[in-house]
Amino acid sequence: MFRTSILFALVGAALSGPALAKTLDVAAGPDAQERIQSALIDAKPGDVVRLGAGRFDLADGLSLDVANVTVTGAGADKTILAFDAQKGSAEGLLVTSNGVTVRDLAVQNAHGNGVKAKGVDRITMKNLIVEWTGGPKSSNGAYGVYPVSSTNVLIDHVLVRGASDAGIYVGQSRNVVVEHSRAEFNVAGIEIENCYDAEVRDNLATHNAGGILVFDLPGLPQMGGHSTKVFNNASIDNDTPNFAPKGNIVAGVPTGTGVMVMANRDIHVFANNIDGNATVGVLLVAYVQPFTDPAYNPLPREISIHGNRMGKNGWAPAFPGGAELAKALGGTLPPVVWDGVVTYTHPGGNPETIPAQFHIADGPVANLRLVTQGTPITSANPEVTPNLGSAPLPEPAPVTLPAGQGG
Amino acid sequence: MGFGRVLGGLALACLLVFSPMSRGKADGRPAVDLARLMDETPAPRLSDYHLFADAHARVPSARVTPYGLATPLFSDYAAKSRYLYLPPGAVARYQGAGLLDLPVGSVLVKTFAYPADFRRPDQDVRLIETRLLIHRQAGWTALTYVWNAEQTEAVLKRAGLREPVSFIDAAGRPRQIDYAVPNVNQCKECHSSNGAITPIGPKARNLAIETPAGGQLQTWAKAGLLTGLPSGPILATPRWDDPAQPVAARARAYLDVNCGHCHSLAGLASNSGLYLTLEEQDIHRLGVGKRPVAAGRGSGDLEVAIDPGRPDKSILAYRMASTEPGVMMPQIGRSVVHDEGLDLIRAYIAQMKPDKP
């Protein structure tokens, strides 16, 4: 008898884990703000907060700080979180807990960012539409989806339209996958910034100012971005005039850029379709501004570009001196343009020269030979070569997300 | 603010009256319900905790000590009264100029209120909300209680609330505020250090103010509420509105209190690279010549956080002058511009030398 009750107790314990997980349903209607926010607060780890079909008019940002919660709608075309009348908070939904999935819903007209996750492990954003419905405007929010300072990031089947900075932006994170997503009519389509170990694959970036960016910026807690693969994407017809506020780093992205790599090391761009970008197919540049962080390296290093389909690009480069440059090179920029910067000065130190370790097989390549970091592009002294570098560079290891993430 | 000082004065008067009694002797004041505070399930009403002897949260219970700060956080001009509860036998410990070490069982209590007319700050005062930070065994918990229209009871509100507030400001102008009571997650957005809830206000340096009874911290030490206080003077946060202090010192105090909890390596805005705590020494991390990272349209077409000598070209001042979500800073906790705070920060930037900030 005693043993039997222990057995029952054990079975009960085994069953009670998943059995305790519950679904908190929130229907569209009045007081949506308080009802959704209450559910996001009341949820326990393992719970699902399920938002019904319809439009939820929200006057403030929402936030989630409970681990292992799934926030789901009835579909990205059915459940709409509308932030048109937002009065406070800098994002539509802020996630600050681990193991969260946000899926199957739309976020519209957030006054700041759409969906942000800060400082978390395992964040999944799946089947989302994040949109500013008034078209590309500088008054739109900055980022559509915005995981930052996080680990194990999955962005899958997300559509972002109209962000005044980057549609899909992952910053200062590690172990990142962005896949099956679409970014259009943003300043930057997809931007990976100060990240370690990222894969951007099977996405479409179109009608942005710049399609896919891999940047590394100085003066941040996570710096020295490296090991990003950009493959099987289409970055085509990026032709929306850059509408970013001018202080922002993406304001410097010329309209009509297919793929841009700034600083970083160990970046592999392959098997993409890069077409219809008036400025350039692929642009490799050093960070151009002065910086004070002695640990920062502003140069792109160990860059591999191969096996891409390069369509028509570079016929009207939209950067200062671009028209003259194109003219000097026969009317069109070659598929890959590199600023040629190999020297920079350590703040408080001496100039350092790092020879480029490139494997660029999708040439011709224009080397602008600017040599020293900070030299304006108008001083270009271009040299065009069929390709650049020689032996292929070893590819970063595949990014593996924890079992079950995004499933 | 004028009202804040009056409240502070009242609070200190209470301290004077009660301090001899707060050494654990029975003083006729009701006892706080410590067990209720430690219960993981929050009480539905503020009065359930017996933190106050009266229904209007003006007379603190035993071991509930009012306190003031040199430089407070701006919260839409709300007047605030602050109290520290220490359980019987518990003592706060000085651990340098930063946060006091407050033992498990400690509670920080802050009531936000508006007088009908800030020129008569002690009359017709409307209590809006009372926030608690409770130190339980598992860590700190933030709760918010919202006062009813009759001002007789405050009830738990975890999901936040917008509450219209009208008052006449210190200059005699009628003001309307769409006051935002934070939800519990928003409490944590500010009160987060490496992801865990932590107090912001009761830093020794910000508590090191003079009161009619002497130094506030020294008074606490004498009353047996605080241990480890050094005998000499301690580093004090300047009062942000003390015209006798240098503008830069006042501005740094203001930025520390209003921005530094997020804008620090352990805070929610760690990814910005802009760090505004008093401890920060690097002028670039403090914003001088610093370019935006993820500011979006918050940059307002400006290129750096602080352009020395040029407040109009400085993102810091631009965002403080905004009330638009996505632009305004701080992101939560205010709906109107703090005109006097903005003036101070603009003066701070204006007096910086462009070549030698």
PDB file of N, CA, C and O in Angstrom, chain B residues 237-278:
ATOM      1  N   THR B 237      25.644  62.648  -3.228  1.00  0.00           N
ATOM      2  CA  THR B 237      25.081  63.088  -4.502  1.00  0.00           C
ATOM      3  C   THR B 237      24.667  64.547  -4.364  1.00  0.00           C
ATOM      4  O   THR B 237      23.958  64.890  -3.417  1.00  0.00           O
ATOM      5  N   PRO B 238      25.076  65.421  -5.294  1.00  0.00           N
ATOM      6  CA  PRO B 238      24.601  66.803  -5.211  1.00  0.00           C
ATOM      7  C   PRO B 238      23.091  66.870  -5.417  1.00  0.00           C
ATOM      8  O   PRO B 238      22.503  66.005  -6.071  1.00  0.00           O
ATOM      9  N   ARG B 239      22.494  67.884  -4.858  1.00  0.00           N
ATOM     10  CA  ARG B 239      21.091  68.139  -5.166  1.00  0.00           C
ATOM     11  C   ARG B 239      21.013  68.750  -6.550  1.00  0.00           C
ATOM     12  O   ARG B 239      21.668  69.743  -6.843  1.00  0.00           O
ATOM     13  N   TRP B 240      20.174  68.154  -7.416  1.00  0.00           N
ATOM     14  CA  TRP B 240      20.124  68.588  -8.817  1.00  0.00           C
ATOM     15  C   TRP B 240      19.666  70.050  -8.939  1.00  0.00           C
ATOM     16  O   TRP B 240      20.002  70.728  -9.898  1.00  0.00           O
ATOM     17  N   ASP B 241      18.909  70.528  -7.931  1.00  0.00           N
ATOM     18  CA  ASP B 241      18.335  71.877  -8.041  1.00  0.00           C
ATOM     19  C   ASP B 241      18.991  72.848  -7.053  1.00  0.00           C
ATOM     20  O   ASP B 241      18.410  73.876  -6.734  1.00  0.00           O
ATOM     21  N   ASP B 242      20.186  72.528  -6.623  1.00  0.00           N
ATOM     22  CA  ASP B 242      20.878  73.413  -5.686  1.00  0.00           C
ATOM     23  C   ASP B 242      21.747  74.387  -6.473  1.00  0.00           C
ATOM     24  O   ASP B 242      22.790  74.007  -7.012  1.00  0.00           O
ATOM     25  N   PRO B 243      21.324  75.653  -6.562  1.00  0.00           N
ATOM     26  CA  PRO B 243      22.072  76.595  -7.410  1.00  0.00           C
ATOM     27  C   PRO B 243      23.492  76.852  -6.913  1.00  0.00           C
ATOM     28  O   PRO B 243      24.316  77.364  -7.672  1.00  0.00           O
ATOM     29  N   ALA B 244      23.780  76.456  -5.672  1.00  0.00           N
ATOM     30  CA  ALA B 244      25.132  76.659  -5.165  1.00  0.00           C
ATOM     31  C   ALA B 244      26.123  75.643  -5.732  1.00  0.00           C
ATOM     32  O   ALA B 244      27.334  75.824  -5.623  1.00  0.00           O
ATOM     33  N   GLN B 245      25.589  74.569  -6.320  1.00  0.00           N
ATOM     34  CA  GLN B 245      26.474  73.523  -6.862  1.00  0.00           C
ATOM     35  C   GLN B 245      26.810  73.821  -8.328  1.00  0.00           C
ATOM     36  O   GLN B 245      26.005  74.423  -9.033  1.00  0.00           O
ATOM     37  N   PRO B 246      27.960  73.372  -8.791  1.00  0.00           N
ATOM     38  CA  PRO B 246      28.294  73.544 -10.209  1.00  0.00           C
ATOM     39  C   PRO B 246      27.281  72.829 -11.102  1.00  0.00           C
ATOM     40  O   PRO B 246      26.773  71.762 -10.736  1.00  0.00           O
ATOM     41  N   VAL B 247      27.031  73.422 -12.254  1.00  0.00           N
ATOM     42  CA  VAL B 247      26.045  72.855 -13.178  1.00  0.00           C
ATOM     43  C   VAL B 247      26.394  71.413 -13.544  1.00  0.00           C
ATOM     44  O   VAL B 247      25.527  70.536 -13.574  1.00  0.00           O
ATOM     45  N   ALA B 248      27.659  71.157 -13.813  1.00  0.00           N
ATOM     46  CA  ALA B 248      28.042  69.806 -14.243  1.00  0.00           C
ATOM     47  C   ALA B 248      27.748  68.781 -13.143  1.00  0.00           C
ATOM     48  O   ALA B 248      27.259  67.684 -13.424  1.00  0.00           O
ATOM     49  N   ALA B 249      28.035  69.144 -11.896  1.00  0.00           N
ATOM     50  CA  ALA B 249      27.785  68.210 -10.789  1.00  0.00           C
ATOM     51  C   ALA B 249      26.296  67.947 -10.637  1.00  0.00           C
ATOM     52  O   ALA B 249      25.866  66.808 -10.415  1.00  0.00           O
ATOM     53  N   ARG B 250      25.506  69.002 -10.767  1.00  0.00           N
ATOM     54  CA  ARG B 250      24.048  68.827 -10.667  1.00  0.00           C
ATOM     55  C   ARG B 250      23.525  67.975 -11.817  1.00  0.00           C
ATOM     56  O   ARG B 250      22.659  67.105 -11.633  1.00  0.00           O
ATOM     57  N   ALA B 251      24.055  68.239 -13.019  1.00  0.00           N
ATOM     58  CA  ALA B 251      23.591  67.489 -14.189  1.00  0.00           C
ATOM     59  C   ALA B 251      23.958  66.012 -14.064  1.00  0.00           C
ATOM     60  O   ALA B 251      23.153  65.126 -14.372  1.00  0.00           O
ATOM     61  N   ARG B 252      25.161  65.740 -13.586  1.00  0.00           N
ATOM     62  CA  ARG B 252      25.577  64.346 -13.427  1.00  0.00           C
ATOM     63  C   ARG B 252      24.691  63.645 -12.384  1.00  0.00           C
ATOM     64  O   ARG B 252      24.349  62.472 -12.535  1.00  0.00           O
ATOM     65  N   ALA B 253      24.326  64.368 -11.339  1.00  0.00           N
ATOM     66  CA  ALA B 253      23.427  63.793 -10.333  1.00  0.00           C
ATOM     67  C   ALA B 253      22.069  63.499 -10.964  1.00  0.00           C
ATOM     68  O   ALA B 253      21.478  62.433 -10.759  1.00  0.00           O
ATOM     69  N   TYR B 254      21.590  64.434 -11.743  1.00  0.00           N
ATOM     70  CA  TYR B 254      20.284  64.275 -12.396  1.00  0.00           C
ATOM     71  C   TYR B 254      20.305  63.072 -13.343  1.00  0.00           C
ATOM     72  O   TYR B 254      19.388  62.229 -13.354  1.00  0.00           O
ATOM     73  N   LEU B 255      21.349  62.980 -14.149  1.00  0.00           N
ATOM     74  CA  LEU B 255      21.455  61.875 -15.116  1.00  0.00           C
ATOM     75  C   LEU B 255      21.603  60.538 -14.386  1.00  0.00           C
ATOM     76  O   LEU B 255      21.040  59.524 -14.807  1.00  0.00           O
ATOM     77  N   ASP B 256      22.363  60.541 -13.315  1.00  0.00           N
ATOM     78  CA  ASP B 256      22.546  59.315 -12.534  1.00  0.00           C
ATOM     79  C   ASP B 256      21.199  58.794 -12.034  1.00  0.00           C
ATOM     80  O   ASP B 256      20.862  57.617 -12.201  1.00  0.00           O
ATOM     81  N   VAL B 257      20.417  59.689 -11.459  1.00  0.00           N
ATOM     82  CA  VAL B 257      19.170  59.264 -10.827  1.00  0.00           C
ATOM     83  C   VAL B 257      18.081  58.978 -11.856  1.00  0.00           C
ATOM     84  O   VAL B 257      17.303  58.035 -11.714  1.00  0.00           O
ATOM     85  N   ASN B 258      18.021  59.775 -12.914  1.00  0.00           N
ATOM     86  CA  ASN B 258      16.928  59.634 -13.873  1.00  0.00           C
ATOM     87  C   ASN B 258      17.230  58.660 -15.011  1.00  0.00           C
ATOM     88  O   ASN B 258      16.306  58.172 -15.645  1.00  0.00           O
ATOM     89  N   CYS B 259      18.495  58.409 -15.277  1.00  0.00           N
ATOM     90  CA  CYS B 259      18.864  57.619 -16.454  1.00  0.00           C
ATOM     91  C   CYS B 259      19.760  56.425 -16.126  1.00  0.00           C
ATOM     92  O   CYS B 259      19.761  55.425 -16.838  1.00  0.00           O
ATOM     93  N   GLY B 260      20.575  56.571 -15.055  1.00  0.00           N
ATOM     94  CA  GLY B 260      21.656  55.617 -14.817  1.00  0.00           C
ATOM     95  C   GLY B 260      21.208  54.201 -14.512  1.00  0.00           C
ATOM     96  O   GLY B 260      21.963  53.251 -14.716  1.00  0.00           O
ATOM     97  N   HIS B 261      19.973  54.031 -14.025  1.00  0.00           N
ATOM     98  CA  HIS B 261      19.531  52.665 -13.718  1.00  0.00           C
ATOM     99  C   HIS B 261      19.385  51.837 -14.990  1.00  0.00           C
ATOM    100  O   HIS B 261      19.617  50.631 -14.977  1.00  0.00           O
ATOM    101  N   CYS B 262      18.959  52.452 -16.098  1.00  0.00           N
ATOM    102  CA  CYS B 262      18.937  51.721 -17.380  1.00  0.00           C
ATOM    103  C   CYS B 262      20.276  51.862 -18.100  1.00  0.00           C
ATOM    104  O   CYS B 262      20.813  50.904 -18.642  1.00  0.00           O
ATOM    105  N   HIS B 263      20.771  53.105 -18.144  1.00  0.00           N
ATOM    106  CA  HIS B 263      21.996  53.370 -18.891  1.00  0.00           C
ATOM    107  C   HIS B 263      23.224  53.034 -18.052  1.00  0.00           C
ATOM    108  O   HIS B 263      23.958  53.911 -17.613  1.00  0.00           O
ATOM    109  N   SER B 264      23.398  51.735 -17.837  1.00  0.00           N
ATOM    110  CA  SER B 264      24.584  51.225 -17.168  1.00  0.00           C
ATOM    111  C   SER B 264      24.816  49.828 -17.725  1.00  0.00           C
ATOM    112  O   SER B 264      23.936  49.256 -18.375  1.00  0.00           O
ATOM    113  N   LEU B 265      25.970  49.281 -17.450  1.00  0.00           N
ATOM    114  CA  LEU B 265      26.281  47.959 -18.008  1.00  0.00           C
ATOM    115  C   LEU B 265      25.320  46.884 -17.515  1.00  0.00           C
ATOM    116  O   LEU B 265      25.082  45.892 -18.198  1.00  0.00           O
ATOM    117  N   ALA B 266      24.757  47.069 -16.312  1.00  0.00           N
ATOM    118  CA  ALA B 266      23.853  46.062 -15.752  1.00  0.00           C
ATOM    119  C   ALA B 266      22.393  46.377 -16.061  1.00  0.00           C
ATOM    120  O   ALA B 266      21.514  45.611 -15.694  1.00  0.00           O
ATOM    121  N   GLY B 267      22.123  47.500 -16.717  1.00  0.00           N
ATOM    122  CA  GLY B 267      20.749  47.957 -16.896  1.00  0.00           C
ATOM    123  C   GLY B 267      20.140  47.558 -18.233  1.00  0.00           C
ATOM    124  O   GLY B 267      20.805  46.985 -19.098  1.00  0.00           O
ATOM    125  N   LEU B 268      18.871  47.907 -18.393  1.00  0.00           N
ATOM    126  CA  LEU B 268      18.134  47.513 -19.593  1.00  0.00           C
ATOM    127  C   LEU B 268      18.731  48.145 -20.854  1.00  0.00           C
ATOM    128  O   LEU B 268      18.619  47.603 -21.939  1.00  0.00           O
ATOM    129  N   ALA B 269      19.360  49.310 -20.718  1.00  0.00           N
ATOM    130  CA  ALA B 269      19.933  49.980 -21.888  1.00  0.00           C
ATOM    131  C   ALA B 269      21.426  49.707 -22.038  1.00  0.00           C
ATOM    132  O   ALA B 269      22.139  50.457 -22.681  1.00  0.00           O
ATOM    133  N   SER B 270      21.896  48.585 -21.482  1.00  0.00           N
ATOM    134  CA  SER B 270      23.329  48.274 -21.570  1.00  0.00           C
ATOM    135  C   SER B 270      23.801  48.235 -23.017  1.00  0.00           C
ATOM    136  O   SER B 270      24.929  48.611 -23.322  1.00  0.00           O
ATOM    137  N   ASN B 271      22.915  47.786 -23.919  1.00  0.00           N
ATOM    138  CA  ASN B 271      23.324  47.646 -25.318  1.00  0.00           C
ATOM    139  C   ASN B 271      23.544  48.974 -26.020  1.00  0.00           C
ATOM    140  O   ASN B 271      24.065  49.015 -27.117  1.00  0.00           O
ATOM    141  N   SER B 272      23.147  50.076 -25.388  1.00  0.00           N
ATOM    142  CA  SER B 272      23.312  51.383 -26.032  1.00  0.00           C
ATOM    143  C   SER B 272      24.752  51.866 -26.002  1.00  0.00           C
ATOM    144  O   SER B 272      25.149  52.710 -26.803  1.00  0.00           O
ATOM    145  N   GLY B 273      25.545  51.379 -25.030  1.00  0.00           N
ATOM    146  CA  GLY B 273      26.894  51.900 -24.875  1.00  0.00           C
ATOM    147  C   GLY B 273      26.939  53.286 -24.256  1.00  0.00           C
ATOM    148  O   GLY B 273      28.012  53.865 -24.111  1.00  0.00           O
ATOM    149  N   LEU B 274      25.772  53.827 -23.899  1.00  0.00           N
ATOM    150  CA  LEU B 274      25.691  55.143 -23.239  1.00  0.00           C
ATOM    151  C   LEU B 274      25.450  54.905 -21.756  1.00  0.00           C
ATOM    152  O   LEU B 274      24.422  54.347 -21.382  1.00  0.00           O
ATOM    153  N   TYR B 275      26.407  55.321 -20.932  1.00  0.00           N
ATOM    154  CA  TYR B 275      26.325  55.015 -19.507  1.00  0.00           C
ATOM    155  C   TYR B 275      26.353  56.302 -18.706  1.00  0.00           C
ATOM    156  O   TYR B 275      27.293  57.082 -18.803  1.00  0.00           O
ATOM    157  N   LEU B 276      25.299  56.511 -17.934  1.00  0.00           N
ATOM    158  CA  LEU B 276      25.079  57.822 -17.320  1.00  0.00           C
ATOM    159  C   LEU B 276      25.114  57.779 -15.803  1.00  0.00           C
ATOM    160  O   LEU B 276      24.587  58.670 -15.147  1.00  0.00           O
ATOM    161  N   THR B 277      25.756  56.790 -15.239  1.00  0.00           N
ATOM    162  CA  THR B 277      25.857  56.727 -13.780  1.00  0.00           C
ATOM    163  C   THR B 277      26.925  57.696 -13.282  1.00  0.00           C
ATOM    164  O   THR B 277      27.798  58.124 -14.032  1.00  0.00           O
ATOM    165  N   LEU B 278      26.840  58.015 -11.996  1.00  0.00           N
ATOM    166  CA  LEU B 278      27.840  58.897 -11.396  1.00  0.00           C
ATOM    167  C   LEU B 278      29.235  58.282 -11.450  1.00  0.00           C
ATOM    168  O   LEU B 278      30.236  58.992 -11.497  1.00  0.00           O
TER     169      LEU B 278
END
